[in-house]
Tab-separated table of C-alpha atoms in Angstrom:
chain	number	residue	atom	x	y	z
Z	1	UNK	CA	-101.900	11.091	48.079
Z	2	UNK	CA	-98.623	10.745	49.858
Z	3	UNK	CA	-96.192	13.413	49.395
Z	4	UNK	CA	-92.414	12.663	48.665
Z	5	UNK	CA	-90.250	12.913	51.630
Z	6	UNK	CA	-88.324	16.196	51.737
Z	7	UNK	CA	-84.504	16.002	50.223
Z	8	UNK	CA	-81.812	16.904	52.443
Z	9	UNK	CA	-80.031	19.697	50.876
Z	10	UNK	CA	-76.271	19.252	49.838
Z	11	UNK	CA	-74.227	21.572	52.148
Z	12	UNK	CA	-72.605	24.265	50.080
Z	13	UNK	CA	-69.068	23.228	51.220
Z	14	UNK	CA	-69.174	19.696	49.905
Z	15	UNK	CA	-70.597	20.719	46.653
Z	16	UNK	CA	-67.608	23.179	46.142
Z	17	UNK	CA	-65.275	20.414	47.141
Z	18	UNK	CA	-66.645	18.039	44.562
Z	19	UNK	CA	-66.233	20.607	41.860
Z	20	UNK	CA	-62.689	21.432	42.814
Z	21	UNK	CA	-61.999	17.679	42.713
Z	22	UNK	CA	-63.464	17.490	39.149
Z	23	UNK	CA	-61.577	20.580	38.111
Z	24	UNK	CA	-58.342	19.305	39.324
Z	25	UNK	CA	-58.812	15.784	37.881
Z	26	UNK	CA	-59.516	17.619	34.499
Z	27	UNK	CA	-56.529	19.608	34.619
Z	28	UNK	CA	-54.596	16.798	35.591
Z	29	UNK	CA	-55.842	14.798	32.594
Z	30	UNK	CA	-54.974	17.738	30.391
Z	31	UNK	CA	-51.509	18.286	31.735
Z	32	UNK	CA	-50.896	14.357	31.574
Z	33	UNK	CA	-52.452	13.729	28.094
Z	34	UNK	CA	-51.768	17.211	26.540
Z	35	UNK	CA	-49.459	19.167	28.550
Z	36	UNK	CA	-46.882	18.998	25.991
Z	37	UNK	CA	-48.871	21.133	23.704
Z	38	UNK	CA	-48.454	24.101	26.235
Z	39	UNK	CA	-45.309	23.338	28.119
Z	40	UNK	CA	-42.549	20.855	27.470
Z	41	UNK	CA	-39.959	20.087	30.034
Z	42	UNK	CA	-37.298	17.512	30.570
Z	43	UNK	CA	-34.817	16.730	33.274
Z	44	UNK	CA	-33.002	14.517	30.992
Z	45	UNK	CA	-30.382	16.963	29.861
Z	46	UNK	CA	-26.774	17.656	30.565
Z	47	UNK	CA	-24.062	20.189	29.645
Z	48	UNK	CA	-21.861	19.008	26.515
Z	49	UNK	CA	-18.655	20.227	25.048
Z	50	UNK	CA	-16.102	18.857	22.499
Z	51	UNK	CA	-13.603	16.733	24.450
Z	52	UNK	CA	-10.142	16.703	22.612
Z	53	UNK	CA	-7.899	13.784	23.332
Z	54	UNK	CA	-4.198	14.927	22.685
Z	55	UNK	CA	-2.133	11.887	21.341
Z	56	UNK	CA	1.376	12.255	20.172
Z	57	UNK	CA	2.526	11.620	16.468
Z	58	UNK	CA	5.764	10.321	17.474
Z	59	UNK	CA	7.133	7.711	20.072
Z	60	UNK	CA	9.303	8.994	23.154
Z	61	UNK	CA	9.703	9.307	26.696
Z	62	UNK	CA	7.851	12.422	28.239
Z	63	UNK	CA	10.492	14.913	29.251
Z	64	UNK	CA	8.426	17.405	30.991
Z	65	UNK	CA	4.721	18.382	31.425
Z	66	UNK	CA	3.968	22.063	31.258
Z	67	UNK	CA	0.308	22.122	32.476
Z	68	UNK	CA	-1.518	21.003	35.769
Z	69	UNK	CA	-4.912	19.367	36.188
Z	70	UNK	CA	-7.856	21.797	35.470
Z	71	UNK	CA	-5.659	24.450	33.967
Z	72	UNK	CA	-6.978	26.733	31.626
Z	73	UNK	CA	-5.020	26.937	28.289
Z	74	UNK	CA	-5.003	28.719	25.039
Z	75	UNK	CA	-4.331	27.632	21.595
Z	76	UNK	CA	-0.464	27.053	21.105
Z	77	UNK	CA	0.222	26.771	24.849
Z	78	UNK	CA	2.936	23.969	25.366
Z	79	UNK	CA	1.387	20.860	27.204
Z	80	UNK	CA	4.338	18.641	27.238
Z	81	UNK	CA	7.778	17.841	25.863
Z	82	UNK	CA	8.935	14.574	24.549
Z	83	UNK	CA	12.731	13.615	24.636
Z	84	UNK	CA	13.875	15.128	21.526
Z	85	UNK	CA	17.546	13.707	21.524
Z	86	UNK	CA	16.939	10.838	19.176
Z	87	UNK	CA	15.041	12.846	16.713
Z	88	UNK	CA	17.868	15.515	16.690
Z	89	UNK	CA	20.395	12.773	15.815
Z	90	UNK	CA	18.113	11.498	13.096
Z	91	UNK	CA	17.790	14.969	11.717
Z	92	UNK	CA	21.576	15.510	11.750
Z	93	UNK	CA	22.062	12.425	9.992
Z	94	UNK	CA	19.564	13.209	7.106
Z	95	UNK	CA	21.233	16.571	6.842
Z	96	UNK	CA	24.756	14.788	6.252
Z	97	UNK	CA	22.890	12.657	3.709
Z	98	UNK	CA	21.773	15.735	1.857
Z	99	UNK	CA	25.081	17.186	1.765
Z	100	UNK	CA	26.508	13.966	0.543
Z	101	UNK	CA	23.948	13.764	-2.138
Z	102	UNK	CA	24.328	17.347	-3.304
Z	103	UNK	CA	28.417	16.644	-3.460
Z	104	UNK	CA	27.507	13.543	-5.690
Z	105	UNK	CA	25.467	15.818	-7.981
Z	106	UNK	CA	28.222	18.182	-8.296
Z	107	UNK	CA	30.635	15.360	-9.077
Z	108	UNK	CA	28.596	13.685	-11.673
Z	109	UNK	CA	27.729	17.070	-13.145
Z	110	UNK	CA	31.372	17.592	-13.696
Z	111	UNK	CA	31.915	14.253	-15.236
Z	112	UNK	CA	29.097	14.959	-17.579
Z	113	UNK	CA	30.788	18.101	-18.631
Z	114	UNK	CA	33.772	16.160	-19.515
Z	115	UNK	CA	31.744	13.673	-21.750
Z	116	UNK	CA	30.443	16.767	-23.440
Z	117	UNK	CA	34.061	17.985	-24.301
Z	118	UNK	CA	34.703	14.456	-25.406
Z	119	UNK	CA	31.787	14.469	-28.048
Z	120	UNK	CA	33.302	17.884	-29.146
Z	121	UNK	CA	36.736	16.312	-29.778
Z	122	UNK	CA	35.469	13.314	-31.310
Z	123	UNK	CA	33.054	15.371	-33.546
Z	124	UNK	CA	36.092	17.601	-34.705
Z	125	UNK	CA	38.264	14.372	-35.300
Z	126	UNK	CA	35.209	12.898	-37.280
Z	127	UNK	CA	35.107	16.065	-39.558
Z	128	UNK	CA	38.979	15.863	-40.077
Z	129	UNK	CA	38.680	12.165	-40.996
Z	130	UNK	CA	35.650	12.851	-43.277
Z	131	UNK	CA	37.731	15.686	-45.015
Z	132	UNK	CA	40.658	13.465	-45.496
Z	133	UNK	CA	38.557	10.583	-47.127
Z	134	UNK	CA	36.516	12.890	-49.325
Z	135	UNK	CA	40.183	14.219	-50.466
Z	136	UNK	CA	41.667	10.733	-51.002
Z	137	UNK	CA	38.840	8.982	-52.628
Z	138	UNK	CA	38.659	10.980	-56.021
Z	139	UNK	CA	42.570	10.690	-56.113
Z	140	UNK	CA	42.340	6.808	-55.812
Z	141	UNK	CA	39.748	6.903	-58.627
Z	142	UNK	CA	42.179	8.807	-60.789
Z	143	UNK	CA	44.929	6.440	-59.697
Z	144	UNK	CA	46.847	9.423	-58.245
Z	145	UNK	CA	46.991	7.466	-54.984
Z	146	UNK	CA	47.040	3.929	-54.213
Z	147	UNK	CA	44.102	1.859	-52.660
Z	148	UNK	CA	46.015	1.522	-49.440
Z	149	UNK	CA	45.804	5.184	-48.785
Z	150	UNK	CA	41.946	4.944	-49.278
Z	151	UNK	CA	41.869	1.975	-46.889
Z	152	UNK	CA	43.810	3.853	-44.299
Z	153	UNK	CA	41.489	6.948	-44.535
Z	154	UNK	CA	38.524	4.573	-44.472
Z	155	UNK	CA	39.732	3.059	-41.195
Z	156	UNK	CA	40.498	6.391	-39.619
Z	157	UNK	CA	36.941	7.588	-40.644
Z	158	UNK	CA	35.236	4.428	-38.953
Z	159	UNK	CA	37.321	4.849	-35.855
Z	160	UNK	CA	36.344	8.523	-35.660
Z	161	UNK	CA	32.626	7.433	-36.143
Z	162	UNK	CA	32.818	4.896	-33.374
Z	163	UNK	CA	34.781	7.313	-30.904
Z	164	UNK	CA	31.948	9.860	-31.472
Z	165	UNK	CA	29.100	7.310	-31.010
Z	166	UNK	CA	31.077	5.953	-27.835
Z	167	UNK	CA	31.410	9.575	-26.519
Z	168	UNK	CA	27.633	10.153	-27.100
Z	169	UNK	CA	26.710	6.991	-25.299
Z	170	UNK	CA	29.086	8.060	-22.325
Z	171	UNK	CA	27.379	11.347	-22.231
Z	172	UNK	CA	24.039	9.857	-22.198
Z	173	UNK	CA	25.028	7.739	-19.265
Z	174	UNK	CA	26.593	10.579	-17.450
Z	175	UNK	CA	23.366	12.653	-17.876
Z	176	UNK	CA	21.273	9.755	-16.524
Z	177	UNK	CA	23.682	9.667	-13.577
Z	178	UNK	CA	23.240	13.282	-12.852
Z	179	UNK	CA	19.427	13.023	-12.998
Z	180	UNK	CA	19.596	9.948	-10.582
Z	181	UNK	CA	21.812	11.934	-8.180
Z	182	UNK	CA	19.487	14.867	-8.267
Z	183	UNK	CA	16.442	12.558	-7.511
Z	184	UNK	CA	18.598	11.118	-4.627
Z	185	UNK	CA	19.044	14.693	-3.403
Z	186	UNK	CA	15.414	15.282	-3.559
Z	187	UNK	CA	14.632	12.056	-1.642
Z	188	UNK	CA	17.298	12.922	0.978
Z	189	UNK	CA	15.750	16.443	1.440
Z	190	UNK	CA	12.303	14.863	1.872
Z	191	UNK	CA	13.607	12.520	4.404
Z	192	UNK	CA	15.310	15.425	6.117
Z	193	UNK	CA	11.880	17.307	6.199
Z	194	UNK	CA	10.188	14.225	7.715
Z	195	UNK	CA	13.043	14.109	10.402
Z	196	UNK	CA	12.579	17.949	11.070
Z	197	UNK	CA	8.919	17.504	11.350
Z	198	UNK	CA	9.321	14.439	13.628
Z	199	UNK	CA	11.617	16.575	15.857
Z	200	UNK	CA	8.988	19.354	15.887
Z	201	UNK	CA	6.305	16.984	17.021
Z	202	UNK	CA	8.332	16.306	20.236
Z	203	UNK	CA	6.831	19.495	21.724
Z	204	UNK	CA	2.914	19.106	21.974
Z	205	UNK	CA	0.871	22.263	21.988
Z	206	UNK	CA	-2.828	22.916	22.847
Z	207	UNK	CA	-4.872	22.916	19.721
Z	208	UNK	CA	-7.938	24.492	21.078
Z	209	UNK	CA	-8.927	26.833	24.070
Z	210	UNK	CA	-10.139	25.046	27.039
Z	211	UNK	CA	-9.407	23.232	30.200
Z	212	UNK	CA	-7.105	20.361	31.001
Z	213	UNK	CA	-9.068	17.656	32.605
Z	214	UNK	CA	-8.160	14.589	34.639
Z	215	UNK	CA	-4.487	15.029	34.196
Z	216	UNK	CA	-2.436	12.201	35.624
Z	217	UNK	CA	0.622	12.216	33.259
Z	218	UNK	CA	4.118	12.563	34.751
Z	219	UNK	CA	7.614	12.836	33.185
Z	220	UNK	CA	9.126	9.410	32.531
Z	221	UNK	CA	6.051	8.012	30.800
Z	222	UNK	CA	6.746	6.191	27.365
Z	223	UNK	CA	4.367	7.940	25.002
Z	224	UNK	CA	3.181	5.990	21.911
Z	225	UNK	CA	1.797	7.200	18.675
Z	226	UNK	CA	-1.875	7.648	18.782
Z	227	UNK	CA	-2.317	6.929	22.520
Z	228	UNK	CA	-3.962	9.754	24.138
Z	229	UNK	CA	-1.965	11.560	27.034
Z	230	UNK	CA	-4.153	14.621	27.789
Z	231	UNK	CA	-7.555	15.722	27.408
Z	232	UNK	CA	-8.983	19.137	26.949
Z	233	UNK	CA	-12.517	20.291	27.239
Z	234	UNK	CA	-13.036	22.764	24.571
Z	235	UNK	CA	-14.435	26.031	26.230
Z	236	UNK	CA	-15.947	27.394	22.862
Z	237	UNK	CA	-18.526	24.578	22.256
Z	238	UNK	CA	-20.482	24.389	25.403
Z	239	UNK	CA	-24.081	23.504	24.738
Z	240	UNK	CA	-26.963	21.541	26.387
Z	241	UNK	CA	-28.257	18.165	25.135
Z	242	UNK	CA	-31.886	17.833	26.133
Z	243	UNK	CA	-33.610	14.497	25.347
Z	244	UNK	CA	-37.410	15.184	24.552
Z	245	UNK	CA	-40.112	12.976	23.865
Z	246	UNK	CA	-40.405	12.310	20.172
Z	247	UNK	CA	-43.538	14.273	19.662
Z	248	UNK	CA	-42.071	17.452	21.354
Z	249	UNK	CA	-38.566	17.178	19.613
Z	250	UNK	CA	-40.183	16.696	16.140
Z	251	UNK	CA	-42.126	19.996	16.539
Z	252	UNK	CA	-39.129	21.945	17.447
Z	253	UNK	CA	-37.319	24.417	14.954
Z	254	UNK	CA	-34.085	25.962	15.363
Z	255	UNK	CA	-34.268	29.224	17.035
Z	256	UNK	CA	-36.945	28.399	19.523
Z	257	UNK	CA	-36.388	30.048	22.874
Z	258	UNK	CA	-35.865	27.734	25.875
Z	259	UNK	CA	-34.988	28.049	29.399
Z	260	UNK	CA	-32.168	26.138	31.069
Z	261	UNK	CA	-31.825	25.335	34.705
Z	262	UNK	CA	-28.221	24.180	35.474
Z	263	UNK	CA	-27.808	21.883	38.814
Z	264	UNK	CA	-24.533	23.605	39.253
Z	265	UNK	CA	-26.296	26.954	39.395
Z	266	UNK	CA	-29.500	26.267	41.055
Z	267	UNK	CA	-32.388	28.877	41.396
Z	268	UNK	CA	-31.161	30.623	38.086
Z	269	UNK	CA	-32.639	30.362	34.641
Z	270	UNK	CA	-30.482	30.712	31.517
Z	271	UNK	CA	-32.059	31.716	28.321
Z	272	UNK	CA	-31.099	29.657	25.456
Z	273	UNK	CA	-32.314	28.528	21.640
Z	274	UNK	CA	-32.683	25.403	19.951
Z	275	UNK	CA	-29.685	24.852	17.584
Z	276	UNK	CA	-30.777	21.550	16.139
Z	277	UNK	CA	-32.674	18.238	16.572
Z	278	UNK	CA	-30.886	14.955	16.326
Z	279	UNK	CA	-32.042	13.014	13.253
Z	280	UNK	CA	-31.543	9.496	14.466
Z	281	UNK	CA	-30.967	7.393	17.629
Z	282	UNK	CA	-29.867	3.940	18.028
Z	283	UNK	CA	-32.394	1.402	19.141
Z	284	UNK	CA	-29.776	-0.569	21.179
Z	285	UNK	CA	-27.135	0.321	23.609
Z	286	UNK	CA	-24.469	-1.589	21.714
Z	287	UNK	CA	-21.185	0.487	22.660
Z	288	UNK	CA	-19.066	2.033	19.785
Z	289	UNK	CA	-22.098	3.076	17.583
Z	290	UNK	CA	-22.000	6.484	15.873
Z	291	UNK	CA	-25.810	6.985	16.704
Z	292	UNK	CA	-26.569	8.154	20.088
Z	293	UNK	CA	-28.436	5.758	22.407
Z	294	UNK	CA	-31.157	7.398	24.492
Z	295	UNK	CA	-32.654	5.485	27.372
Z	296	UNK	CA	-36.495	5.288	26.688
Z	297	UNK	CA	-39.064	6.317	29.431
Z	298	UNK	CA	-41.847	4.246	30.887
Z	299	UNK	CA	-45.253	5.507	30.141
Z	300	UNK	CA	-48.049	2.930	31.229
Z	301	UNK	CA	-46.641	-0.028	29.226
Z	302	UNK	CA	-45.008	1.389	26.153
Z	303	UNK	CA	-41.625	2.976	26.363
Z	304	UNK	CA	-41.507	6.409	24.992
Z	305	UNK	CA	-38.437	7.100	22.915
Z	306	UNK	CA	-36.642	10.429	23.188
Z	307	UNK	CA	-34.687	12.424	20.676
Z	308	UNK	CA	-31.810	14.677	21.406
Z	309	UNK	CA	-32.046	18.391	21.122
Z	310	UNK	CA	-29.080	20.812	21.083
Z	311	UNK	CA	-29.436	23.824	22.794
Z	312	UNK	CA	-27.099	26.844	22.935
Z	313	UNK	CA	-26.893	29.397	25.481
Z	314	UNK	CA	-28.224	32.815	24.215
Z	315	UNK	CA	-26.467	34.974	25.190
Z	316	UNK	CA	-23.426	32.854	25.760
Z	317	UNK	CA	-22.528	31.911	29.507
Z	318	UNK	CA	-18.917	32.331	30.493
Z	319	UNK	CA	-17.064	29.102	30.081
Z	320	UNK	CA	-15.954	29.302	33.625
Z	321	UNK	CA	-19.330	28.833	34.675
Z	322	UNK	CA	-19.917	25.709	32.782
Z	323	UNK	CA	-18.984	21.915	33.439
Z	324	UNK	CA	-19.051	19.166	30.831
Z	325	UNK	CA	-21.389	16.555	31.811
Z	326	UNK	CA	-23.402	18.474	34.588
Z	327	UNK	CA	-27.173	17.907	34.953
Z	328	UNK	CA	-29.638	20.388	33.494
Z	329	UNK	CA	-33.268	20.867	32.918
Z	330	UNK	CA	-34.947	22.476	30.115
Z	331	UNK	CA	-38.384	24.265	29.816
Z	332	UNK	CA	-39.874	25.135	26.601
Z	333	UNK	CA	-43.166	27.251	26.454
Z	334	UNK	CA	-44.858	26.192	23.360
């Protein structure tokens, strides 16, 4: 009976190499297909803040610019001054109109007081005429006086009644004129306040703490209402926007600890925490939409969507070390 040929033993080195290859392949598969369950990482992240575009509320020529490019400013610091002369003249005109309106009220109030005195006089005359009529009427009935005397008393009484009615009508007209004059004063004072407000808006001050960015404004430029002139990066709202794959972003909760790498500060990790997860993204890159558009990533054939995650530095990083729009990378240990 023929014996089997002797098998050549596998060298120990080749055997170990095969095991290492299998192990690395398994680890690679775990990392590729399920690595997000252990560690989540994205380099699709950037530093963000609020950018405040400063636009004037009134038109005018820029008289002076009080800041320089990249300057740090505080709330209330003057940024620029528009030429205020036309607004000063407008305010002076409104002040004169208020003065004239107040004088008109005084004049009409005096006229109304005269009509009141006329009512008192007419009322007194009516009482006398009524008394005379009441005295003559029974005497005429007793034939002590003639009918002509009664007719004259009746005419006097009617004239007194008419004069009182006319005086009351004039008093009503005078009161309405006073009311209209007072309304005119209120309107003039409102226009004066508007003119004063417009004058105050010729000086534009910083509404937030931050940094003036990309300043090209110079004196002589004509500023229009609503057209931005100066931009400020708010230094109190620095954060990181990290776009994570949907399965990762959906599993994150506020307060989760993360680690941030800033390309502006390489080889240094900043601690942070998840503040919130975006609840929606746009499916197309049409400009002007309120929802953010995040470019999907290719994974085999299907494009994986990403959701924006807002991350804040914890503890806060000095604003002078942060730059809006700078690249960042975020690592999360799950």
